[in-house]
Amino acid sequence: MALVKSRLKIFLVDDDPFCRNMYLQHLENLGYKDITCFENGADCLAHLFLKPDVIFLDHSMGTLPGLTVLKKIKLFDPDIHVVFLSGSANIITAVKALKSGAIEYIVKGINEFENMTKVLSRIAEIKAS
């Protein structure tokens, strides 16, 4: 699993610098090294050529909503694992995200670090098999 962890390329997309830095620190503490941060969906989309394995994607971001970005990511490469992050426990948004291809929907402020760790373990298992 450590080998997979060191090889995972992660994008972190959140317009809130506090959240972005907090999640970055958590991922680094877990031992992930190849992490690229973006403050908006457009910048993330412009860098998909870097072929990330995992994208943590905020729901509410400026002019390009997370759901729109998610759909464009999946059009570019359906094998990218997208984890949706939201400050809202809105079931309708969660269902839309999962139906659009997100592997997980994590609500900010409700065990998000534990949930991020769990989903990364799941993705590492998928990548290792």
mmCIF file of C-alpha atoms in Angstrom:
data_model
loop_
_atom_site.group_PDB
_atom_site.id
_atom_site.type_symbol
_atom_site.label_atom_id
_atom_site.label_comp_id
_atom_site.label_asym_id
_atom_site.label_seq_id
_atom_site.Cartn_x
_atom_site.Cartn_y
_atom_site.Cartn_z
ATOM 1 C CA MET A 1 0.000 0.000 0.000
ATOM 2 C CA ALA A 2 2.909 2.392 0.711
ATOM 3 C CA LEU A 3 4.077 2.052 -2.880
ATOM 4 C CA VAL A 4 0.607 2.922 -4.171
ATOM 5 C CA LYS A 5 0.402 5.841 -1.731
ATOM 6 C CA SER A 6 3.668 7.287 -2.967
ATOM 7 C CA ARG A 7 2.510 7.003 -6.575
ATOM 8 C CA LEU A 8 -0.965 8.511 -6.224
ATOM 9 C CA LYS A 9 -1.226 11.903 -7.918
ATOM 10 C CA ILE A 10 -3.809 13.974 -6.037
ATOM 11 C CA PHE A 11 -5.516 17.223 -7.023
ATOM 12 C CA LEU A 12 -7.123 19.295 -4.279
ATOM 13 C CA VAL A 13 -9.657 21.851 -5.541
ATOM 14 C CA ASP A 14 -11.194 24.291 -3.063
ATOM 15 C CA ASP A 15 -11.704 28.051 -3.296
ATOM 16 C CA ASP A 16 -11.375 28.444 0.492
ATOM 17 C CA PRO A 17 -7.647 28.800 1.293
ATOM 18 C CA PHE A 18 -8.170 27.655 4.890
ATOM 19 C CA CYS A 19 -9.882 24.415 3.831
ATOM 20 C CA ARG A 20 -7.428 23.856 0.994
ATOM 21 C CA ASN A 21 -4.415 24.196 3.303
ATOM 22 C CA MET A 22 -6.040 22.112 6.034
ATOM 23 C CA TYR A 23 -6.726 19.246 3.605
ATOM 24 C CA LEU A 24 -3.258 19.583 2.081
ATOM 25 C CA GLN A 25 -1.685 19.253 5.535
ATOM 26 C CA HIS A 26 -3.819 16.183 6.284
ATOM 27 C CA LEU A 27 -2.809 14.489 3.020
ATOM 28 C CA GLU A 28 0.869 15.272 3.617
ATOM 29 C CA ASN A 29 0.595 13.896 7.166
ATOM 30 C CA LEU A 30 -0.764 10.668 5.664
ATOM 31 C CA GLY A 31 2.380 10.417 3.533
ATOM 32 C CA TYR A 32 1.055 11.561 0.163
ATOM 33 C CA LYS A 33 3.632 13.577 -1.746
ATOM 34 C CA ASP A 34 2.271 14.311 -5.224
ATOM 35 C CA ILE A 35 -0.451 16.834 -4.381
ATOM 36 C CA THR A 36 -1.408 19.807 -6.543
ATOM 37 C CA CYS A 37 -3.795 22.459 -5.224
ATOM 38 C CA PHE A 38 -6.165 24.638 -7.215
ATOM 39 C CA GLU A 39 -8.447 27.424 -6.051
ATOM 40 C CA ASN A 40 -11.025 26.917 -8.793
ATOM 41 C CA GLY A 41 -12.419 24.310 -11.134
ATOM 42 C CA ALA A 42 -11.168 25.994 -14.315
ATOM 43 C CA ASP A 43 -7.533 25.701 -13.203
ATOM 44 C CA CYS A 44 -8.095 22.058 -12.293
ATOM 45 C CA LEU A 45 -9.611 21.314 -15.699
ATOM 46 C CA ALA A 46 -6.706 23.068 -17.434
ATOM 47 C CA HIS A 47 -4.276 20.697 -15.692
ATOM 48 C CA LEU A 48 -6.004 17.361 -16.278
ATOM 49 C CA PHE A 49 -3.231 16.552 -18.763
ATOM 50 C CA LEU A 50 -1.112 15.843 -15.632
ATOM 51 C CA LYS A 51 -3.299 12.739 -15.193
ATOM 52 C CA PRO A 52 -4.324 12.824 -11.530
ATOM 53 C CA ASP A 53 -5.481 9.596 -9.900
ATOM 54 C CA VAL A 54 -7.694 11.343 -7.341
ATOM 55 C CA ILE A 55 -9.373 14.745 -7.247
ATOM 56 C CA PHE A 56 -10.876 16.146 -4.050
ATOM 57 C CA LEU A 57 -13.398 18.619 -5.451
ATOM 58 C CA ASP A 58 -15.296 21.308 -3.549
ATOM 59 C CA HIS A 59 -18.973 21.717 -4.396
ATOM 60 C CA SER A 60 -19.421 25.489 -4.073
ATOM 61 C CA MET A 61 -16.819 27.391 -6.061
ATOM 62 C CA GLY A 62 -17.355 30.731 -7.748
ATOM 63 C CA THR A 63 -18.512 30.734 -11.344
ATOM 64 C CA LEU A 64 -17.884 27.055 -12.150
ATOM 65 C CA PRO A 65 -19.846 24.792 -9.772
ATOM 66 C CA GLY A 66 -18.327 21.535 -8.566
ATOM 67 C CA LEU A 67 -20.947 19.406 -10.331
ATOM 68 C CA THR A 68 -20.073 21.002 -13.674
ATOM 69 C CA VAL A 69 -16.369 20.428 -13.041
ATOM 70 C CA LEU A 70 -17.058 16.809 -12.038
ATOM 71 C CA LYS A 71 -18.901 16.121 -15.294
ATOM 72 C CA LYS A 72 -16.061 17.656 -17.344
ATOM 73 C CA ILE A 73 -13.463 15.613 -15.460
ATOM 74 C CA LYS A 74 -15.396 12.412 -16.168
ATOM 75 C CA LEU A 75 -15.677 13.334 -19.863
ATOM 76 C CA PHE A 76 -11.920 13.855 -19.988
ATOM 77 C CA ASP A 77 -11.090 10.610 -18.159
ATOM 78 C CA PRO A 78 -13.753 8.414 -16.537
ATOM 79 C CA ASP A 79 -11.045 6.588 -14.541
ATOM 80 C CA ILE A 80 -10.125 9.602 -12.409
ATOM 81 C CA HIS A 81 -11.468 9.066 -8.888
ATOM 82 C CA VAL A 82 -13.349 12.217 -7.866
ATOM 83 C CA VAL A 83 -14.215 12.766 -4.214
ATOM 84 C CA PHE A 84 -16.828 15.470 -3.745
ATOM 85 C CA LEU A 85 -16.408 17.804 -0.742
ATOM 86 C CA SER A 86 -19.321 19.920 0.419
ATOM 87 C CA GLY A 87 -20.190 22.133 3.335
ATOM 88 C CA SER A 88 -23.764 20.911 2.993
ATOM 89 C CA ALA A 89 -25.281 17.533 3.835
ATOM 90 C CA ASN A 90 -27.781 18.013 1.013
ATOM 91 C CA ILE A 91 -28.994 14.587 -0.100
ATOM 92 C CA ILE A 92 -30.032 15.830 -3.555
ATOM 93 C CA THR A 93 -26.552 17.234 -4.233
ATOM 94 C CA ALA A 94 -24.958 14.043 -2.910
ATOM 95 C CA VAL A 95 -27.075 11.880 -5.221
ATOM 96 C CA LYS A 96 -26.293 14.139 -8.207
ATOM 97 C CA ALA A 97 -22.566 13.948 -7.446
ATOM 98 C CA LEU A 98 -22.579 10.167 -7.112
ATOM 99 C CA LYS A 99 -24.693 9.729 -10.254
ATOM 100 C CA SER A 100 -22.260 12.006 -12.110
ATOM 101 C CA GLY A 101 -19.367 9.741 -11.195
ATOM 102 C CA ALA A 102 -18.016 10.812 -7.808
ATOM 103 C CA ILE A 103 -16.625 7.890 -5.832
ATOM 104 C CA GLU A 104 -17.594 9.531 -2.520
ATOM 105 C CA TYR A 105 -19.439 12.545 -1.097
ATOM 106 C CA ILE A 106 -17.802 13.966 2.026
ATOM 107 C CA VAL A 107 -19.484 16.628 4.143
ATOM 108 C CA LYS A 108 -17.064 19.211 5.501
ATOM 109 C CA GLY A 109 -17.014 19.408 9.278
ATOM 110 C CA ILE A 110 -18.356 15.870 9.800
ATOM 111 C CA ASN A 111 -15.351 13.537 10.185
ATOM 112 C CA GLU A 112 -13.958 14.742 6.863
ATOM 113 C CA PHE A 113 -10.362 13.754 7.696
ATOM 114 C CA GLU A 114 -11.389 10.236 8.659
ATOM 115 C CA ASN A 115 -13.566 9.987 5.543
ATOM 116 C CA MET A 116 -10.762 11.280 3.304
ATOM 117 C CA THR A 117 -8.416 8.667 4.774
ATOM 118 C CA LYS A 118 -10.960 5.878 4.235
ATOM 119 C CA VAL A 119 -11.673 6.788 0.619
ATOM 120 C CA LEU A 120 -7.953 7.048 -0.163
ATOM 121 C CA SER A 121 -7.435 3.567 1.284
ATOM 122 C CA ARG A 122 -10.260 2.300 -0.908
ATOM 123 C CA ILE A 123 -8.749 3.961 -3.993
ATOM 124 C CA ALA A 124 -5.302 2.537 -3.152
ATOM 125 C CA GLU A 125 -6.851 -0.948 -2.984
ATOM 126 C CA ILE A 126 -8.525 -0.416 -6.368
ATOM 127 C CA LYS A 127 -5.238 0.810 -7.890
ATOM 128 C CA ALA A 128 -3.274 -2.108 -6.397
ATOM 129 C CA SER A 129 -5.611 -4.760 -7.816
#
